[in-house]
Amino acid sequence: MPFHSLEKVEALHDGYQRSFEVNGLQLLLIHQQGRSYLIENRCGHFGVPLDRATLYEQSIECNQHYIRFDLNNGEVLTPNAGQCDPLRIFETVIEDGQIGFTL
Ligand code: FES
């Protein structure tokens, strides 16, 4: 599986958030509380981008209908969220000072 580089590790800081497109896949790289998360940039509810979502310590809340997702595993945290898929999560990989993922 090839490594897809997204960003220099040294560019990451708490509050970092940037979207990427790789092979037609919309991604969102987040650095929060010293940890990096890579998720599909698509809400599991109505599929809107999550660029403007609110970040919490280990979760993200979509700004459309305020459904919150766990950044570690993509699970829906909001009770009674109705028809909503979990977020697609990607494991980050660091190679030669670059953070990215394999696909
Ligand atoms: S589209 Fe994200 S919560 Fe509804």
XYZ file of N, CA and C and ligand atoms in Angstrom:
313
model
N 0.845 -1.189 0.000
C 0.000 0.000 0.000
C 0.886 1.247 0.000
N 0.720 2.129 -0.954
C 1.584 3.311 -1.023
C 1.283 4.319 0.081
N 2.340 5.006 0.507
C 2.214 6.061 1.505
C 1.830 7.367 0.803
N 0.822 8.018 1.322
C 0.406 9.324 0.797
C 0.777 10.387 1.816
N 1.713 11.214 1.468
C 2.158 12.275 2.359
C 1.161 13.430 2.332
N 0.865 13.971 3.502
C -0.084 15.084 3.569
C 0.543 16.380 4.072
N 1.428 16.276 5.058
C 1.905 17.492 5.724
C 3.214 17.208 6.443
N 4.034 18.256 6.611
C 5.238 18.128 7.428
C 4.823 17.993 8.887
N 5.432 17.066 9.589
C 5.115 16.875 11.011
C 5.346 18.179 11.783
N 6.381 18.911 11.412
C 6.707 20.143 12.144
C 5.641 21.229 11.962
N 4.766 21.076 10.989
C 3.710 22.072 10.776
C 2.505 21.835 11.684
N 2.455 20.676 12.325
C 1.297 20.346 13.163
C 1.363 21.081 14.497
N 0.227 21.511 14.961
C 0.113 22.175 16.271
C -1.327 22.020 16.724
N -1.575 22.211 18.004
C -2.940 22.096 18.504
C -3.831 23.110 17.777
N -4.950 22.638 17.289
C -5.858 23.500 16.535
C -5.635 23.405 15.024
N -4.588 22.668 14.607
C -4.343 22.494 13.168
C -5.506 21.729 12.547
N -5.929 22.189 11.382
C -7.001 21.517 10.647
C -6.855 21.877 9.177
N -6.761 20.876 8.325
C -6.609 21.154 6.890
C -7.244 20.028 6.084
N -7.911 20.404 5.017
C -8.540 19.391 4.164
C -7.639 19.057 2.982
N -7.768 17.845 2.500
C -6.971 17.333 1.380
C -7.876 16.485 0.485
N -7.470 16.354 -0.756
C -8.116 15.378 -1.638
C -7.042 14.432 -2.147
N -7.244 13.150 -1.946
C -6.293 12.137 -2.405
C -7.077 11.074 -3.169
N -6.769 10.917 -4.420
C -7.459 9.920 -5.258
C -8.976 10.053 -5.169
N -9.466 11.281 -5.159
C -10.901 11.521 -5.116
C -11.512 11.416 -3.735
N -10.674 11.126 -2.746
C -11.144 10.994 -1.368
C -10.959 12.325 -0.646
N -12.015 12.829 -0.049
C -11.936 14.087 0.710
C -11.542 13.750 2.142
N -10.459 14.353 2.602
C -9.908 14.035 3.921
C -9.762 15.291 4.762
N -9.766 15.102 6.058
C -9.527 16.205 6.982
C -8.495 15.741 8.003
N -7.363 16.446 8.033
C -6.305 16.166 9.003
C -6.452 17.156 10.147
N -6.487 16.623 11.350
C -6.714 17.426 12.554
C -5.605 17.124 13.540
N -5.106 18.155 14.185
C -4.169 17.935 15.292
C -4.759 18.624 16.513
N -4.969 17.846 17.551
C -5.716 18.334 18.711
C -5.141 17.686 19.960
N -4.830 18.485 20.964
C -4.325 17.973 22.239
C -3.128 17.032 22.028
N -2.252 17.408 21.113
C -1.038 16.635 20.883
C -1.221 15.374 20.061
N -2.416 15.156 19.540
C -2.660 13.948 18.744
C -3.170 14.314 17.356
N -2.827 13.490 16.389
C -3.290 13.714 15.019
C -4.396 12.729 14.671
N -5.370 13.229 13.934
C -6.497 12.405 13.492
C -6.693 12.645 12.001
N -7.002 11.602 11.285
C -7.307 11.736 9.862
C -8.663 11.081 9.620
N -9.594 11.894 9.133
C -10.957 11.408 8.927
C -11.408 11.767 7.513
N -12.419 11.055 7.042
C -13.038 11.472 5.785
C -13.780 12.777 6.064
N -13.605 13.734 5.177
C -14.195 15.059 5.381
C -15.654 15.056 4.932
N -16.423 14.261 5.650
C -17.815 14.050 5.233
C -18.612 13.595 6.444
N -19.603 14.355 6.820
C -20.440 13.976 7.956
C -21.225 12.712 7.635
N -21.346 11.835 8.614
C -22.071 10.590 8.419
C -23.579 10.770 8.379
N -24.031 11.999 8.583
C -25.470 12.275 8.572
C -25.920 12.631 7.157
N -25.708 13.871 6.724
C -26.102 14.267 5.366
C -24.912 14.491 4.450
N -23.724 14.098 4.915
C -22.565 14.111 4.034
C -21.911 15.461 3.819
N -22.206 16.446 4.629
C -21.587 17.758 4.423
C -20.124 17.716 4.873
N -19.273 18.587 4.316
C -17.878 18.647 4.766
C -17.797 19.057 6.233
N -16.740 18.621 6.888
C -16.595 18.894 8.323
C -15.550 19.979 8.615
N -15.152 20.716 7.604
C -14.155 21.785 7.792
C -14.572 22.786 8.864
N -15.848 23.056 8.947
C -16.334 24.070 9.887
C -16.936 23.474 11.145
N -16.715 22.198 11.337
C -17.228 21.536 12.534
C -16.475 22.038 13.766
N -17.070 21.829 14.909
C -16.440 22.230 16.164
C -15.635 21.066 16.715
N -14.380 21.368 17.087
C -13.515 20.337 17.636
C -13.551 20.366 19.154
N -13.597 19.187 19.727
C -13.466 19.026 21.169
C -12.245 18.143 21.408
N -12.006 17.767 22.653
C -10.748 17.086 22.965
C -10.517 15.862 22.080
N -11.480 14.967 22.007
C -11.322 13.785 21.157
C -12.572 13.529 20.329
N -13.270 14.606 20.011
C -14.488 14.451 19.221
C -14.678 15.667 18.321
N -15.592 15.517 17.372
C -15.890 16.581 16.416
C -17.406 16.663 16.267
N -17.913 17.900 16.231
C -19.361 18.103 16.146
C -19.686 18.853 14.866
N -20.480 18.218 14.021
C -20.900 18.822 12.759
C -21.742 20.073 13.053
N -21.537 21.112 12.246
C -22.249 22.372 12.514
C -23.622 22.425 11.855
N -24.031 21.345 11.197
C -25.346 21.365 10.557
C -26.466 20.957 11.523
N -26.306 19.790 12.130
C -27.346 19.310 13.060
C -26.737 18.878 14.382
N -25.493 19.275 14.594
C -24.817 19.127 15.900
C -24.662 17.681 16.360
N -24.476 16.787 15.418
C -24.154 15.411 15.784
C -22.651 15.346 16.047
N -22.304 14.684 17.148
C -20.896 14.610 17.542
C -20.358 13.207 17.293
N -19.103 13.146 16.838
C -18.451 11.880 16.508
C -17.155 11.749 17.292
N -16.829 10.526 17.655
C -15.567 10.223 18.328
C -14.441 10.219 17.284
N -13.400 11.017 17.504
C -12.306 11.088 16.533
C -11.434 9.837 16.550
N -11.507 9.055 17.609
C -10.672 7.855 17.700
C -11.199 6.706 16.863
N -12.515 6.584 16.808
C -13.078 5.428 16.114
C -14.241 5.786 15.178
N -14.593 7.059 15.130
C -15.640 7.506 14.215
C -17.057 7.309 14.709
N -17.221 6.698 15.887
C -18.564 6.391 16.378
C -19.389 7.647 16.639
N -20.677 7.500 16.431
C -21.609 8.577 16.728
C -21.781 8.654 18.241
N -21.551 9.824 18.815
C -21.650 9.986 20.266
C -22.985 10.599 20.693
N -23.650 11.262 19.771
C -24.906 11.933 20.114
C -26.026 10.902 20.242
N -26.692 10.865 21.384
C -27.801 9.920 21.540
C -28.945 10.259 20.578
N -29.636 9.264 20.134
C -30.804 9.446 19.270
C -30.487 10.274 18.020
N -29.336 10.010 17.426
C -28.920 10.783 16.249
C -29.691 10.377 14.989
N -30.461 9.327 15.088
C -31.215 8.896 13.911
C -30.311 8.216 12.902
N -30.697 8.294 11.631
C -29.935 7.643 10.567
C -28.624 8.389 10.347
N -27.545 7.824 10.826
C -26.253 8.500 10.736
C -25.151 7.450 10.743
N -24.284 7.502 9.746
C -23.166 6.555 9.684
C -22.012 7.061 10.538
N -21.172 6.154 11.027
C -19.962 6.602 11.713
C -19.023 7.281 10.720
N -18.094 8.066 11.246
C -17.090 8.678 10.381
C -16.103 7.611 9.925
N -15.579 7.803 8.736
C -14.513 6.921 8.258
C -13.187 7.492 8.784
N -12.463 6.642 9.476
C -11.218 7.051 10.142
C -10.029 6.387 9.438
N -8.954 7.116 9.301
C -7.727 6.566 8.710
C -6.606 6.662 9.735
N -5.783 5.635 9.777
C -4.637 5.651 10.687
C -3.534 6.508 10.072
N -2.987 7.426 10.860
C -1.902 8.255 10.338
C -0.582 7.500 10.437
N 0.296 7.814 9.510
C 1.619 7.209 9.461
C 2.626 8.349 9.307
N 3.765 8.233 9.991
C 4.818 9.241 9.851
C 6.022 8.598 9.167
N 6.463 9.237 8.089
C 7.632 8.759 7.340
C 8.468 9.956 6.937
N 9.749 9.909 7.270
C 10.687 10.958 6.852
C 10.171 12.359 7.149
N 9.627 12.552 8.343
C 9.196 13.884 8.743
C 7.879 14.327 8.157
N 7.191 13.417 7.477
C 5.898 13.732 6.873
C 4.803 12.879 7.512
N 3.668 13.484 7.747
C 2.511 12.702 8.218
C 1.597 12.430 7.035
N 1.096 11.234 6.998
C 0.221 10.844 5.901
C -0.491 9.557 6.265
N -0.796 8.777 5.259
C -1.518 7.529 5.506
C -1.234 6.587 4.347
N -1.581 5.340 4.539
C -1.442 4.378 3.446
C -2.827 3.991 2.966
N -2.924 3.765 1.674
C -4.228 3.416 1.108
C -4.009 2.448 -0.040
S -25.167 16.895 8.203
Fe -23.796 16.688 9.886
S -25.113 16.511 11.584
Fe -26.475 16.613 9.923
